[in-house]
Amino acid sequence: MNSLENIESLLKTVYEKYNNIRLGIAGSYANNAQHEESDIDIVVDGDSMQVDIMYYIKNLFHTNGDNVDVLWLDLMKQEDEELDKLAIENDLPINEYSAYKTVMQEVKWV
């Protein structure tokens, strides 16, 4: 099992190759609730069109990437804004616990 310190160390190496992004850790590792089967949620604040970043990050963990989720902040925010707009248009409450809002509350930036 990876430690938070190990994950942070690996992610810091990403900045050597990509300097136009910001990286963070979310989910169980950010909340110090990880266990043996926890996946690693990596948040990328940057250009979501650079899909090579996702593959680079997944390869850092020397797995097939199944246990590493790369979350693109700009895509999550866009989806959240669209859902909020739809809720308002239909006189529904805004989801305060959307994936984007939850990630933004718990992310630990590296």
PDB file of C-alpha atoms in Angstrom:
ATOM      1  CA  MET A   1       0.000   0.000   0.000  1.00  0.00           C
ATOM      2  CA  ASN A   2       1.220   3.477  -0.835  1.00  0.00           C
ATOM      3  CA  SER A   3       1.751   6.060   1.859  1.00  0.00           C
ATOM      4  CA  LEU A   4       0.633   9.657   1.459  1.00  0.00           C
ATOM      5  CA  GLU A   5       4.281  10.726   1.592  1.00  0.00           C
ATOM      6  CA  ASN A   6       5.185   8.286  -1.192  1.00  0.00           C
ATOM      7  CA  ILE A   7       2.323   9.527  -3.377  1.00  0.00           C
ATOM      8  CA  GLU A   8       3.326  13.156  -2.806  1.00  0.00           C
ATOM      9  CA  SER A   9       6.933  12.352  -3.659  1.00  0.00           C
ATOM     10  CA  LEU A  10       5.936  10.651  -6.917  1.00  0.00           C
ATOM     11  CA  LEU A  11       3.655  13.513  -7.875  1.00  0.00           C
ATOM     12  CA  LYS A  12       6.384  16.091  -7.285  1.00  0.00           C
ATOM     13  CA  THR A  13       8.365  14.431 -10.077  1.00  0.00           C
ATOM     14  CA  VAL A  14       5.519  15.232 -12.491  1.00  0.00           C
ATOM     15  CA  TYR A  15       6.377  18.931 -12.156  1.00  0.00           C
ATOM     16  CA  GLU A  16       9.764  18.222 -13.763  1.00  0.00           C
ATOM     17  CA  LYS A  17       7.986  17.257 -16.973  1.00  0.00           C
ATOM     18  CA  TYR A  18       4.804  19.353 -16.790  1.00  0.00           C
ATOM     19  CA  ASN A  19       5.067  22.828 -15.329  1.00  0.00           C
ATOM     20  CA  ASN A  20       1.668  24.191 -16.348  1.00  0.00           C
ATOM     21  CA  ILE A  21      -0.402  22.116 -13.926  1.00  0.00           C
ATOM     22  CA  ARG A  22      -1.170  21.766 -10.243  1.00  0.00           C
ATOM     23  CA  LEU A  23      -1.577  18.350  -8.627  1.00  0.00           C
ATOM     24  CA  GLY A  24      -3.457  17.223  -5.573  1.00  0.00           C
ATOM     25  CA  ILE A  25      -4.621  14.131  -3.743  1.00  0.00           C
ATOM     26  CA  ALA A  26      -8.284  13.540  -2.906  1.00  0.00           C
ATOM     27  CA  GLY A  27     -10.426  10.742  -1.546  1.00  0.00           C
ATOM     28  CA  SER A  28      -9.398   8.345   1.173  1.00  0.00           C
ATOM     29  CA  TYR A  29      -5.713   9.323   1.048  1.00  0.00           C
ATOM     30  CA  ALA A  30      -6.573  13.005   1.507  1.00  0.00           C
ATOM     31  CA  ASN A  31      -8.794  12.079   4.457  1.00  0.00           C
ATOM     32  CA  ASN A  32      -6.287   9.657   5.989  1.00  0.00           C
ATOM     33  CA  ALA A  33      -8.866   6.873   5.666  1.00  0.00           C
ATOM     34  CA  GLN A  34      -7.093   4.692   3.117  1.00  0.00           C
ATOM     35  CA  HIS A  35      -6.943   0.921   3.406  1.00  0.00           C
ATOM     36  CA  GLU A  36      -5.337  -1.902   1.440  1.00  0.00           C
ATOM     37  CA  GLU A  37      -7.875  -1.752  -1.399  1.00  0.00           C
ATOM     38  CA  SER A  38      -8.165   2.052  -1.640  1.00  0.00           C
ATOM     39  CA  ASP A  39      -7.648   3.644  -4.999  1.00  0.00           C
ATOM     40  CA  ILE A  40      -5.534   6.763  -5.355  1.00  0.00           C
ATOM     41  CA  ASP A  41      -7.419   9.859  -6.509  1.00  0.00           C
ATOM     42  CA  ILE A  42      -5.136  12.369  -8.199  1.00  0.00           C
ATOM     43  CA  VAL A  43      -6.545  15.816  -9.008  1.00  0.00           C
ATOM     44  CA  VAL A  44      -5.084  17.669 -11.982  1.00  0.00           C
ATOM     45  CA  ASP A  45      -5.670  21.397 -12.280  1.00  0.00           C
ATOM     46  CA  GLY A  46      -4.576  22.157 -15.822  1.00  0.00           C
ATOM     47  CA  ASP A  47      -5.354  21.531 -19.458  1.00  0.00           C
ATOM     48  CA  SER A  48      -7.516  18.402 -19.640  1.00  0.00           C
ATOM     49  CA  MET A  49      -6.624  18.046 -23.306  1.00  0.00           C
ATOM     50  CA  GLN A  50      -3.146  16.879 -22.273  1.00  0.00           C
ATOM     51  CA  VAL A  51      -4.158  13.256 -21.796  1.00  0.00           C
ATOM     52  CA  ASP A  52      -0.502  12.222 -21.761  1.00  0.00           C
ATOM     53  CA  ILE A  53      -0.357  13.631 -18.217  1.00  0.00           C
ATOM     54  CA  MET A  54      -2.897  11.038 -17.114  1.00  0.00           C
ATOM     55  CA  TYR A  55      -0.865   8.162 -18.541  1.00  0.00           C
ATOM     56  CA  TYR A  56       2.338   9.573 -17.114  1.00  0.00           C
ATOM     57  CA  ILE A  57       0.808   9.776 -13.634  1.00  0.00           C
ATOM     58  CA  LYS A  58      -0.680   6.272 -13.814  1.00  0.00           C
ATOM     59  CA  ASN A  59       2.677   4.849 -14.920  1.00  0.00           C
ATOM     60  CA  LEU A  60       4.410   6.391 -11.906  1.00  0.00           C
ATOM     61  CA  PHE A  61       2.640   3.889  -9.683  1.00  0.00           C
ATOM     62  CA  HIS A  62       3.894   0.861 -11.666  1.00  0.00           C
ATOM     63  CA  THR A  63       0.457  -0.663 -11.994  1.00  0.00           C
ATOM     64  CA  ASN A  64      -1.939  -1.040 -14.867  1.00  0.00           C
ATOM     65  CA  GLY A  65      -3.519   2.152 -13.556  1.00  0.00           C
ATOM     66  CA  ASP A  66      -6.670   0.482 -12.264  1.00  0.00           C
ATOM     67  CA  ASN A  67      -6.057   1.747  -8.753  1.00  0.00           C
ATOM     68  CA  VAL A  68      -5.219   5.330  -9.808  1.00  0.00           C
ATOM     69  CA  ASP A  69      -8.005   7.722 -10.778  1.00  0.00           C
ATOM     70  CA  VAL A  70      -7.012  10.972 -12.458  1.00  0.00           C
ATOM     71  CA  LEU A  71      -9.614  13.673 -11.898  1.00  0.00           C
ATOM     72  CA  TRP A  72      -9.502  16.700 -14.188  1.00  0.00           C
ATOM     73  CA  LEU A  73     -10.585  19.725 -12.209  1.00  0.00           C
ATOM     74  CA  ASP A  74     -11.721  21.766 -15.220  1.00  0.00           C
ATOM     75  CA  LEU A  75     -13.969  18.969 -16.500  1.00  0.00           C
ATOM     76  CA  MET A  76     -15.432  18.336 -13.047  1.00  0.00           C
ATOM     77  CA  LYS A  77     -16.123  22.054 -12.585  1.00  0.00           C
ATOM     78  CA  GLN A  78     -17.773  22.342 -15.997  1.00  0.00           C
ATOM     79  CA  GLU A  79     -20.037  19.382 -15.292  1.00  0.00           C
ATOM     80  CA  ASP A  80     -20.898  20.743 -11.846  1.00  0.00           C
ATOM     81  CA  GLU A  81     -21.798  24.172 -13.244  1.00  0.00           C
ATOM     82  CA  GLU A  82     -24.018  22.582 -15.909  1.00  0.00           C
ATOM     83  CA  LEU A  83     -25.832  20.474 -13.306  1.00  0.00           C
ATOM     84  CA  ASP A  84     -26.266  23.497 -11.016  1.00  0.00           C
ATOM     85  CA  LYS A  85     -27.711  25.501 -13.917  1.00  0.00           C
ATOM     86  CA  LEU A  86     -30.101  22.681 -14.765  1.00  0.00           C
ATOM     87  CA  ALA A  87     -31.206  22.419 -11.141  1.00  0.00           C
ATOM     88  CA  ILE A  88     -31.882  26.165 -10.953  1.00  0.00           C
ATOM     89  CA  GLU A  89     -33.823  26.121 -14.226  1.00  0.00           C
ATOM     90  CA  ASN A  90     -36.033  23.356 -12.837  1.00  0.00           C
ATOM     91  CA  ASP A  91     -36.488  24.878  -9.371  1.00  0.00           C
ATOM     92  CA  LEU A  92     -34.469  22.092  -7.787  1.00  0.00           C
ATOM     93  CA  PRO A  93     -31.877  22.477  -5.050  1.00  0.00           C
ATOM     94  CA  ILE A  94     -28.222  22.630  -6.054  1.00  0.00           C
ATOM     95  CA  ASN A  95     -26.259  19.525  -5.113  1.00  0.00           C
ATOM     96  CA  GLU A  96     -23.855  20.736  -2.421  1.00  0.00           C
ATOM     97  CA  TYR A  97     -22.161  17.315  -2.362  1.00  0.00           C
ATOM     98  CA  SER A  98     -21.261  16.955  -6.028  1.00  0.00           C
ATOM     99  CA  ALA A  99     -17.976  15.309  -6.918  1.00  0.00           C
ATOM    100  CA  TYR A 100     -16.419  18.675  -7.773  1.00  0.00           C
ATOM    101  CA  LYS A 101     -17.511  20.371  -4.555  1.00  0.00           C
ATOM    102  CA  THR A 102     -16.415  17.405  -2.466  1.00  0.00           C
ATOM    103  CA  VAL A 103     -13.000  17.229  -4.134  1.00  0.00           C
ATOM    104  CA  MET A 104     -12.485  20.971  -3.664  1.00  0.00           C
ATOM    105  CA  GLN A 105     -13.169  20.609   0.075  1.00  0.00           C
ATOM    106  CA  GLU A 106     -10.800  17.696   0.606  1.00  0.00           C
ATOM    107  CA  VAL A 107      -7.991  18.044  -1.931  1.00  0.00           C
ATOM    108  CA  LYS A 108      -4.456  18.268  -0.585  1.00  0.00           C
ATOM    109  CA  TRP A 109      -2.325  20.114  -3.133  1.00  0.00           C
ATOM    110  CA  VAL A 110       1.205  18.862  -3.697  1.00  0.00           C
TER     111      VAL A 110
END
